[in-house]
Coordinates of C-alpha atoms in Angstrom, one line a residue:
Chain A
M106 CA -3.9 -36.7 2.1
R107 CA -2.0 -33.8 3.2
W108 CA -0.3 -31.9 0.9
I109 CA 2.5 -29.5 1.8
N110 CA 4.5 -26.6 -0.1
F111 CA 7.7 -26.1 1.3
S112 CA 11.3 -24.6 0.3
L113 CA 14.7 -25.9 1.4
P114 CA 16.2 -23.6 3.5
G115 CA 19.8 -22.7 2.0
S116 CA 18.7 -24.1 -1.7
G117 CA 15.7 -21.8 -2.0
R118 CA 14.1 -24.7 -4.4
Q119 CA 10.3 -24.8 -3.6
A120 CA 8.1 -28.1 -3.9
Y121 CA 4.8 -29.5 -3.0
G122 CA 4.9 -32.9 -1.2
T123 CA 2.8 -35.3 1.2
L124 CA 2.6 -34.9 4.7
D125 CA 2.5 -38.1 6.6
E126 CA 1.5 -38.8 10.7
N127 CA 5.2 -39.1 11.0
D128 CA 5.8 -35.3 10.1
Q129 CA 7.6 -37.1 6.8
V130 CA 7.5 -35.0 3.5
R131 CA 7.5 -37.2 0.6
E132 CA 8.3 -34.7 -2.6
I133 CA 6.4 -34.6 -5.4
R134 CA 7.5 -33.1 -9.2
G135 CA 4.3 -31.0 -10.4
I136 CA 1.4 -29.7 -8.7
P137 CA -0.7 -31.7 -6.4
W138 CA -4.0 -31.5 -8.4
A139 CA -2.5 -32.0 -12.1
E140 CA 0.3 -34.2 -13.2
H141 CA 2.9 -35.0 -10.7
E142 CA 4.8 -37.7 -9.4
F143 CA 7.1 -38.8 -6.6
T144 CA 10.7 -37.9 -6.7
G145 CA 11.8 -40.4 -4.0
Q146 CA 13.2 -37.5 -1.8
R147 CA 11.9 -37.2 1.5
H148 CA 12.3 -34.8 4.3
G149 CA 11.8 -34.2 7.8
L150 CA 8.9 -31.5 8.6
S151 CA 11.1 -29.9 10.7
D152 CA 13.9 -29.7 8.1
V153 CA 11.7 -27.3 5.4
K154 CA 10.2 -24.2 5.7
I155 CA 6.5 -24.2 5.1
E156 CA 5.4 -22.0 2.4
V157 CA 2.1 -20.7 1.2
P158 CA 0.0 -23.6 0.1
V159 CA -0.9 -21.9 -3.2
V160 CA -0.6 -18.3 -4.6
P161 CA -4.0 -18.4 -6.3
P162 CA -5.3 -16.9 -9.9
T163 CA -8.3 -15.4 -8.2
F164 CA -8.5 -15.0 -4.8
Y165 CA -12.3 -15.1 -3.6
A166 CA -13.4 -14.6 0.1
A167 CA -16.9 -15.1 1.3
G168 CA -17.0 -12.0 3.9
L169 CA -20.3 -11.8 5.7
N170 CA -20.9 -15.8 6.1
Y171 CA -21.6 -16.5 9.6
I172 CA -24.7 -14.5 11.6
T173 CA -22.8 -13.8 15.2
H174 CA -20.2 -11.9 13.0
I175 CA -22.9 -10.2 11.2
R176 CA -24.1 -8.9 14.5
E177 CA -20.7 -7.6 15.8
Q178 CA -20.1 -5.8 12.7
E179 CA -23.0 -4.3 13.1
A180 CA -22.2 -3.2 16.4
L181 CA -18.7 -2.3 15.1
A182 CA -20.3 0.2 12.0
G183 CA -22.8 1.7 14.9
R184 CA -25.2 1.0 11.9
K185 CA -27.5 -1.8 10.7
V186 CA -25.7 -4.4 8.7
N187 CA -27.9 -6.5 6.2
V188 CA -27.7 -10.0 6.3
P189 CA -26.9 -10.7 2.6
P190 CA -29.6 -11.9 0.6
Q191 CA -27.6 -14.1 -1.4
A192 CA -23.8 -15.7 -2.1
D193 CA -22.4 -12.9 -3.6
I194 CA -18.6 -13.6 -3.5
G195 CA -15.9 -11.0 -3.0
Y196 CA -12.1 -11.0 -3.1
R197 CA -8.8 -10.5 -1.5
A198 CA -5.1 -9.9 -2.9
V199 CA -2.3 -12.4 -3.4
N200 CA 0.5 -9.7 -1.8
A201 CA -1.1 -10.0 1.4
L202 CA -0.8 -13.7 1.7
V203 CA 1.8 -15.2 4.3
A204 CA 2.7 -18.9 5.5
H205 CA 2.2 -20.6 8.7
E206 CA 5.0 -18.7 11.2
E207 CA 5.6 -15.7 9.3
N208 CA 4.4 -12.3 11.1
V209 CA 1.8 -10.1 10.5
V210 CA 3.4 -6.6 10.3
I211 CA 1.3 -4.0 11.4
P212 CA 1.5 -0.8 9.8
E213 CA 2.9 2.0 11.8
D214 CA -0.3 3.9 10.8
A215 CA -2.9 1.7 11.8
T216 CA -4.9 1.4 15.2
H217 CA -7.7 -1.3 15.6
I218 CA -6.4 -4.9 14.4
E219 CA -8.3 -8.1 14.5
Y220 CA -8.2 -11.6 13.6
E221 CA -10.7 -13.8 11.4
G222 CA -10.3 -17.2 11.5
E223 CA -11.4 -19.2 7.9
L224 CA -12.0 -22.4 6.1
V225 CA -10.6 -22.2 2.9
V226 CA -11.7 -24.1 0.3
V227 CA -9.0 -25.0 -2.4
I228 CA -10.0 -25.5 -6.1
G229 CA -8.7 -28.3 -8.5
K230 CA -10.3 -28.3 -11.4
K231 CA -11.3 -26.0 -14.1
A232 CA -15.2 -25.6 -13.5
R233 CA -18.4 -23.4 -15.0
N234 CA -22.1 -23.8 -14.6
L235 CA -22.0 -26.4 -11.8
S236 CA -25.1 -27.4 -9.8
E237 CA -25.1 -27.4 -6.0
A238 CA -25.0 -31.1 -6.5
E239 CA -21.8 -31.5 -8.5
A240 CA -20.2 -28.1 -6.6
M241 CA -18.0 -30.3 -4.6
Q242 CA -16.3 -32.6 -7.4
C243 CA -14.4 -29.0 -8.1
V244 CA -12.6 -29.0 -5.0
F245 CA -9.1 -30.2 -4.4
G246 CA -8.7 -29.6 -0.6
Y247 CA -9.2 -27.3 2.4
T248 CA -6.7 -25.3 4.4
I249 CA -6.8 -22.4 6.9
G250 CA -6.7 -18.4 6.5
N251 CA -6.7 -15.7 9.1
D252 CA -8.6 -12.7 7.4
V253 CA -6.7 -9.8 9.4
S254 CA -8.2 -6.8 9.4
E255 CA -8.0 -3.4 10.4
R256 CA -11.4 -2.2 11.6
V257 CA -10.7 1.9 11.3
W258 CA -9.8 1.3 7.7
Q259 CA -12.3 -0.9 7.0
R260 CA -15.4 1.5 8.2
A261 CA -13.6 4.6 6.7
D262 CA -12.1 3.6 2.8
R263 CA -14.3 3.1 -0.3
T264 CA -12.7 -0.4 -0.7
F265 CA -10.9 -3.1 1.6
W266 CA -7.9 -2.5 -0.1
R267 CA -5.6 -1.6 2.9
A268 CA -8.2 -2.8 5.6
K269 CA -8.0 -6.3 4.3
N270 CA -5.2 -6.6 1.7
S271 CA -2.1 -4.7 3.2
D272 CA 1.1 -7.1 2.7
T273 CA 0.8 -9.9 5.4
F274 CA -2.9 -9.7 6.8
K275 CA -3.4 -12.7 4.8
P276 CA -1.9 -15.8 6.7
M277 CA -2.8 -19.0 4.9
G278 CA -1.9 -22.6 6.1
P279 CA -0.1 -24.5 7.0
W280 CA -1.0 -27.1 4.6
M281 CA -3.9 -28.3 2.5
E282 CA -6.1 -31.6 3.6
T283 CA -8.0 -33.3 0.8
E284 CA -10.5 -35.5 3.5
F285 CA -12.1 -33.4 5.5
D286 CA -15.7 -33.7 7.7
L287 CA -17.1 -30.1 7.4
A288 CA -20.4 -31.1 9.9
R289 CA -18.2 -32.1 12.6
A290 CA -15.7 -29.5 12.5
Q291 CA -14.8 -26.6 14.8
T292 CA -13.0 -23.6 14.3
R293 CA -11.0 -22.4 17.5
V294 CA -8.9 -19.2 17.8
S295 CA -6.5 -18.4 20.5
V296 CA -4.3 -15.2 21.1
N297 CA -1.4 -16.0 23.3
G298 CA -2.5 -19.7 24.0
E299 CA -5.9 -18.6 25.4
V300 CA -9.0 -19.4 23.2
K301 CA -10.8 -16.3 22.5
S302 CA -13.3 -17.4 19.9
H303 CA -14.6 -20.9 19.0
F304 CA -17.8 -21.9 16.4
D305 CA -18.8 -24.4 14.1
T306 CA -17.2 -24.4 11.0
G307 CA -19.8 -25.2 9.2
D308 CA -22.6 -23.2 10.6
M309 CA -22.6 -20.5 7.7
L310 CA -25.2 -18.7 6.1
F311 CA -24.6 -20.1 2.6
N312 CA -22.6 -23.5 2.6
I313 CA -19.7 -24.0 0.1
P314 CA -21.8 -25.8 -2.7
T315 CA -24.2 -22.5 -2.8
F316 CA -21.2 -20.2 -3.5
L317 CA -19.6 -22.6 -5.8
S318 CA -22.9 -23.4 -7.5
R319 CA -23.9 -19.4 -8.2
M320 CA -20.2 -18.5 -9.0
S321 CA -19.7 -20.9 -11.2
R322 CA -23.3 -19.8 -13.2
N323 CA -21.2 -16.6 -14.0
L324 CA -17.3 -17.3 -13.8
T325 CA -14.9 -19.7 -14.4
L326 CA -13.3 -21.4 -11.4
Y327 CA -9.7 -22.5 -11.9
P328 CA -7.1 -24.9 -10.5
G329 CA -5.6 -22.9 -7.5
D330 CA -8.3 -20.8 -7.1
I331 CA -9.2 -20.1 -3.4
V332 CA -12.3 -19.3 -2.0
W333 CA -12.2 -18.2 2.0
M334 CA -15.9 -19.1 3.7
G335 CA -15.8 -16.4 6.5
T336 CA -15.8 -16.4 9.9
D337 CA -17.6 -16.0 13.0
G338 CA -17.4 -14.7 17.0
H339 CA -15.6 -11.6 17.8
S340 CA -11.6 -11.2 18.0
P341 CA -10.0 -8.8 20.7
K342 CA -8.0 -5.7 19.4
L343 CA -4.5 -7.3 18.7
D344 CA -1.0 -5.7 19.0
H345 CA 2.8 -6.0 18.9
G346 CA 3.7 -9.6 20.1
D347 CA 0.1 -11.1 20.1
T348 CA 0.6 -14.6 18.9
V349 CA -2.9 -16.0 16.9
E350 CA -3.5 -19.6 16.3
V351 CA -6.4 -20.8 14.2
D352 CA -7.0 -24.8 14.5
I353 CA -9.7 -26.1 12.7
S354 CA -10.8 -29.7 14.0
G355 CA -8.8 -32.0 11.1
L356 CA -7.0 -29.5 9.5
G357 CA -4.4 -28.2 11.9
T358 CA -3.3 -25.4 13.1
L359 CA -2.2 -22.3 11.6
R360 CA -0.1 -19.8 13.5
N361 CA 1.4 -16.4 13.4
T362 CA 3.0 -13.7 15.5
F363 CA 1.6 -10.1 15.2
V364 CA 4.8 -6.9 14.9
R365 CA 4.9 -3.5 14.6
A366 CA 6.3 -2.4 11.4
Chain B
M78 CA 8.3 0.2 -27.4
R79 CA 5.0 -1.5 -28.5
W80 CA 5.0 -5.3 -26.8
I81 CA 2.7 -7.7 -28.0
N82 CA 1.6 -11.5 -26.3
F83 CA 0.4 -13.5 -29.1
S84 CA 0.2 -17.1 -30.3
L85 CA 0.8 -18.9 -33.0
P86 CA -2.5 -20.5 -34.5
G87 CA -2.0 -24.4 -34.9
S88 CA 1.1 -24.7 -32.5
G89 CA -0.7 -22.9 -29.5
R90 CA 2.7 -21.9 -28.7
Q91 CA 2.9 -18.2 -26.6
A92 CA 5.3 -15.5 -26.4
Y93 CA 6.1 -11.7 -26.3
G94 CA 7.2 -9.4 -29.2
T95 CA 7.9 -6.3 -30.3
L96 CA 5.9 -5.0 -32.7
D97 CA 7.4 -2.3 -35.2
E98 CA 5.2 0.5 -37.8
N99 CA 5.2 -2.0 -40.6
D100 CA 3.2 -4.8 -38.0
Q101 CA 6.0 -7.0 -37.8
V102 CA 6.5 -8.8 -34.7
R103 CA 10.0 -9.8 -33.1
E104 CA 9.9 -12.6 -31.0
I105 CA 11.5 -12.9 -27.5
R106 CA 12.4 -15.5 -25.1
G107 CA 11.1 -14.2 -21.6
I108 CA 9.1 -11.5 -20.1
P109 CA 9.5 -7.8 -21.6
W110 CA 10.2 -6.3 -18.2
A111 CA 12.5 -8.8 -16.8
E112 CA 15.7 -11.0 -18.8
H113 CA 14.7 -11.9 -22.5
E114 CA 16.2 -12.2 -25.5
F115 CA 15.1 -11.8 -29.3
T116 CA 14.8 -15.4 -30.8
G117 CA 15.2 -14.5 -34.2
Q118 CA 11.7 -15.2 -35.5
R119 CA 9.7 -12.8 -36.6
H120 CA 5.8 -12.8 -38.2
G121 CA 3.5 -10.8 -39.6
L122 CA 0.7 -8.9 -37.2
S123 CA -1.9 -11.0 -39.2
D124 CA -0.7 -14.5 -39.0
V125 CA -0.5 -14.3 -35.3
K126 CA -3.2 -14.6 -32.7
I127 CA -3.4 -11.5 -30.3
E128 CA -3.3 -12.8 -26.7
V129 CA -4.2 -10.7 -23.2
P130 CA -1.1 -8.5 -22.5
V131 CA -0.6 -10.0 -19.1
V132 CA -2.6 -12.4 -16.7
P133 CA -1.6 -10.2 -13.6
P134 CA -1.1 -11.3 -10.1
T135 CA -3.3 -8.9 -8.7
F136 CA -5.9 -7.0 -10.9
Y137 CA -6.5 -3.5 -9.5
A138 CA -9.0 -0.6 -10.9
A139 CA -9.6 2.9 -9.3
G140 CA -13.5 2.8 -10.1
L141 CA -15.1 6.3 -9.4
N142 CA -12.0 8.5 -11.1
Y143 CA -13.4 10.9 -13.4
I144 CA -16.3 13.3 -12.4
T145 CA -18.4 13.0 -15.0
H146 CA -18.8 9.4 -14.7
I147 CA -19.3 9.7 -11.1
R148 CA -22.6 12.1 -11.5
E149 CA -23.7 9.6 -14.4
Q150 CA -23.4 6.6 -11.6
E151 CA -25.2 8.9 -9.5
A152 CA -28.3 9.7 -11.7
L153 CA -28.0 5.4 -12.3
A154 CA -28.2 4.6 -8.5
G155 CA -30.9 7.2 -8.2
R156 CA -28.8 8.7 -5.0
K157 CA -26.0 10.8 -4.4
V158 CA -23.0 9.2 -4.9
N159 CA -19.8 10.8 -3.1
V160 CA -17.0 11.8 -5.0
P161 CA -14.0 9.7 -3.4
P162 CA -11.8 11.6 -0.7
Q163 CA -8.7 9.8 -1.4
A164 CA -7.4 7.3 -4.0
D165 CA -8.7 3.9 -2.6
I166 CA -8.0 1.5 -5.1
G167 CA -10.6 -1.2 -6.1
Y168 CA -10.1 -5.0 -7.6
R169 CA -11.5 -6.9 -10.7
A170 CA -10.7 -10.5 -11.5
V171 CA -8.5 -12.5 -13.8
N172 CA -10.8 -14.8 -15.2
A173 CA -13.0 -12.0 -16.9
L174 CA -9.8 -10.9 -19.2
V175 CA -10.8 -11.5 -23.1
A176 CA -8.0 -10.2 -25.6
H177 CA -8.6 -7.8 -28.5
E178 CA -11.2 -9.0 -31.3
E179 CA -12.5 -11.8 -28.4
N180 CA -16.0 -11.7 -27.8
V181 CA -17.8 -10.4 -24.7
V182 CA -20.4 -12.9 -23.7
I183 CA -23.5 -11.4 -22.6
P184 CA -24.7 -13.4 -20.2
E185 CA -28.3 -15.1 -20.3
D186 CA -30.2 -13.2 -17.4
A187 CA -28.1 -9.9 -18.1
T188 CA -30.5 -6.9 -19.0
H189 CA -28.2 -3.6 -18.8
I190 CA -24.5 -3.9 -20.0
E191 CA -22.5 -1.1 -20.5
Y192 CA -19.1 -0.2 -21.8
E193 CA -16.5 1.3 -19.7
G194 CA -13.1 2.6 -21.8
E195 CA -9.9 2.7 -19.4
L196 CA -6.2 3.2 -19.7
V197 CA -4.1 0.4 -18.1
V198 CA -1.3 0.9 -16.0
V199 CA 1.6 -2.2 -16.2
I200 CA 3.7 -2.8 -13.3
G201 CA 7.1 -3.7 -14.3
K202 CA 9.2 -3.6 -11.0
K203 CA 8.4 -4.7 -7.5
A204 CA 7.9 -1.8 -5.5
R205 CA 6.9 -0.7 -2.0
N206 CA 7.1 3.0 0.0
L207 CA 7.2 5.0 -3.3
S208 CA 6.7 8.8 -3.0
E209 CA 4.5 10.8 -5.7
A210 CA 7.9 11.5 -7.3
E211 CA 9.1 8.2 -7.5
A212 CA 6.1 6.3 -8.7
M213 CA 6.6 6.4 -12.2
Q214 CA 9.7 4.4 -11.9
C215 CA 7.8 1.5 -11.3
V216 CA 5.7 1.5 -14.4
F217 CA 6.5 -0.8 -17.6
G218 CA 3.6 0.4 -19.7
Y219 CA 0.2 1.2 -20.8
T220 CA -2.7 -0.7 -22.7
I221 CA -6.3 -0.5 -22.9
G222 CA -9.3 -1.7 -21.0
N223 CA -13.0 -2.4 -21.5
D224 CA -15.0 -2.5 -17.7
V225 CA -17.5 -4.2 -19.1
S226 CA -20.7 -3.8 -16.6
E227 CA -24.0 -4.9 -16.1
R228 CA -25.8 -2.2 -14.4
V229 CA -28.6 -4.0 -12.7
W230 CA -26.3 -6.4 -11.0
Q231 CA -24.2 -3.6 -9.8
R232 CA -26.7 -1.9 -8.2
A233 CA -28.4 -5.1 -6.5
D234 CA -25.4 -7.0 -5.6
R235 CA -23.1 -6.9 -2.3
T236 CA -20.0 -7.3 -4.4
F237 CA -19.2 -6.6 -8.4
W238 CA -18.6 -10.5 -8.7
R239 CA -20.8 -11.0 -11.5
A240 CA -21.6 -7.2 -12.3
K241 CA -17.9 -6.6 -13.4
N242 CA -16.6 -10.0 -13.1
S243 CA -18.3 -12.3 -15.3
D244 CA -16.4 -14.1 -17.5
T245 CA -15.2 -12.1 -21.1
F246 CA -16.0 -8.9 -18.9
K247 CA -12.3 -7.5 -18.9
P248 CA -11.2 -6.9 -22.4
M249 CA -7.7 -5.3 -22.5
G250 CA -5.4 -4.5 -25.1
P251 CA -4.5 -5.0 -28.1
W252 CA -0.6 -4.8 -26.8
M253 CA 1.3 -2.6 -24.3
E254 CA 3.3 0.6 -25.3
T255 CA 6.1 2.2 -23.0
E256 CA 6.1 5.3 -24.5
F257 CA 3.1 7.3 -23.7
D258 CA 2.2 10.7 -23.4
L259 CA -0.9 10.9 -21.0
A260 CA -1.2 14.7 -20.8
R261 CA -2.3 14.9 -24.9
A262 CA -4.1 11.8 -24.7
Q263 CA -8.0 11.3 -25.6
T264 CA -10.0 8.1 -25.2
R265 CA -12.5 7.5 -27.6
V266 CA -15.1 5.1 -27.5
S267 CA -17.5 3.9 -30.3
V268 CA -20.1 1.6 -31.0
N269 CA -20.4 0.1 -34.3
G270 CA -18.5 2.6 -35.8
E271 CA -19.9 5.7 -34.1
V272 CA -18.3 7.7 -31.4
K273 CA -20.2 7.8 -28.1
S274 CA -17.9 8.8 -25.7
H275 CA -14.4 11.1 -25.7
F276 CA -12.9 12.3 -22.8
D277 CA -9.1 13.7 -21.9
T278 CA -7.7 10.6 -20.7
G279 CA -5.5 12.6 -17.9
D280 CA -8.9 14.3 -16.5
M281 CA -8.6 12.0 -13.4
L282 CA -9.8 12.5 -10.3
F283 CA -6.5 11.2 -8.8
N284 CA -3.5 10.8 -11.0
I285 CA -1.4 7.8 -11.5
P286 CA 1.4 9.1 -9.4
T287 CA -1.1 9.8 -6.4
F288 CA -2.7 6.0 -6.7
L289 CA 0.9 4.0 -7.0
S290 CA 2.3 5.8 -3.9
R291 CA -0.9 5.5 -1.8
M292 CA -1.2 1.8 -2.5
S293 CA 2.8 1.2 -2.2
R294 CA 2.2 2.6 1.2
N295 CA 0.3 -0.7 2.7
L296 CA 1.1 -3.3 -0.5
T297 CA 4.0 -4.5 -2.7
L298 CA 3.3 -4.1 -6.1
Y299 CA 4.7 -6.6 -8.8
P300 CA 5.8 -7.3 -12.1
G301 CA 3.1 -7.5 -14.0
D302 CA 0.2 -6.1 -12.1
I303 CA -2.1 -3.7 -13.5
V304 CA -4.2 -1.0 -12.4
W305 CA -7.1 0.1 -14.3
M306 CA -7.5 4.3 -14.1
G307 CA -11.4 4.5 -14.4
T308 CA -13.8 6.0 -17.5
D309 CA -15.3 8.8 -17.9
G310 CA -18.5 9.8 -19.6
H311 CA -21.5 7.5 -20.5
S312 CA -22.1 3.9 -22.4
P313 CA -25.2 3.4 -24.1
K314 CA -27.1 -0.1 -23.2
L315 CA -25.3 -2.8 -25.4
D316 CA -26.6 -5.8 -26.9
H317 CA -25.9 -8.9 -29.3
G318 CA -24.1 -7.9 -32.2
D319 CA -22.7 -4.5 -31.2
T320 CA -19.4 -3.9 -31.6
V321 CA -17.1 -1.5 -29.1
E322 CA -13.7 0.1 -29.8
V323 CA -11.9 1.8 -27.2
D324 CA -9.4 4.1 -28.9
I325 CA -6.8 5.7 -26.5
S326 CA -4.2 8.4 -28.8
G327 CA -0.9 6.5 -29.2
L328 CA -1.8 3.3 -27.4
G329 CA -4.2 1.9 -30.1
T330 CA -7.8 0.3 -30.8
L331 CA -9.3 -2.5 -28.3
R332 CA -12.1 -3.9 -30.4
N333 CA -14.6 -6.7 -29.1
T334 CA -18.0 -7.7 -30.0
F335 CA -20.9 -8.6 -27.5
V336 CA -23.0 -11.7 -28.2
R337 CA -25.5 -13.1 -26.3
A338 CA -24.9 -16.4 -24.7

């Protein structure tokens, strides 16, 4: 099932709904992973504004989780980047989230912007101390993220605060899908209509159950938390006017245009 | 003015209120930094449970921001730790927050736990592109944090996910104070009643306006965001049964007991 977070232009009212094959949105009262009921209201997809699927309590990110991407980062840094020996999760910040079709704003002093197309896991249940076998029980569904990065700042700063968390640097969406076949999924990223990277979405160094199980040994996962699973391949340098589309089989396409501040 | 987030044992109802010198809580409807009104209900401080002052949209942390602490971390790491050349903010995670008087739970496999007593800045207004001169306008008030850390994990892991963000590792409170004289403030941390560290709270490498101004060049600060300003001095190794008190002049005392899982 496909779940969309939307607002109605004019009223500003925001709600969740299901989205069917005919682009019809069936509005609910409540939250998809908690108590909810259908309101009886329906909307055409083209009549609503798509919002960020969820603003999470905690925004987790795997970071380096595909081998080719690690080698690319190594070339970028001009020094050895170790393959992570264990699934140590990282963090991103909610200020940076923007929805499908919203612009990514390149800061005035930014010089080297790249995309990173990523699978996003949305947590649906409070969970602690999950085994790997149990881990997928806490997953509500999946969406798509673009972990936009400024590589000069990423190399120079002590943290990723502006390299990865500047406002608008975290497009996510367009919606959440509860059924997903990771084993057959491909991630394809295109710039202005031309495919620039594609990789097997499931070809991760540490898979989803490994991350969730390890995280849950020390921390409580909460409904609405999100985990970005990392990226593979290489992005060209992006600039004003570029439109980036991240497509993951079965999940849809996240599209955002980059504009200079 | 002193603001407290509290719940009423039995009912589970949670609200904000002001706290006066006679330990009387005057309950409000709403949020201190937004629209609110007094409900007319009053409670004795001893009749309420103190809750975490705020669960922030984003949980910022300065990290290394006092010289003596940097030298201590250097000794711990057994290698040179560079003094940060600029105010690059870091992050912590909300799952780890606990209130005044709640226990810090030491994970079974943790071996080296320390405290870090910190001043916490609470943001009260949405803000972007603040000059240093304007920066303090977005501050609502102050509280106290204890940035509990597991030093072996901090050294070994690729991120701080469990070293600093394990459940219960971020005590914060007991309340928020809107009037605060940073220039005269002292931070004193005691273990089981004995003072183990004390330092001038304002003796920071990068001060509050410097951090907020720099952050706001790339990101939007939101009401309820918190910024932990770092710590100085050295903590002894903590273990089961230890009670840690972080006292900052004019703000009060944050007290938590450490227990083994």
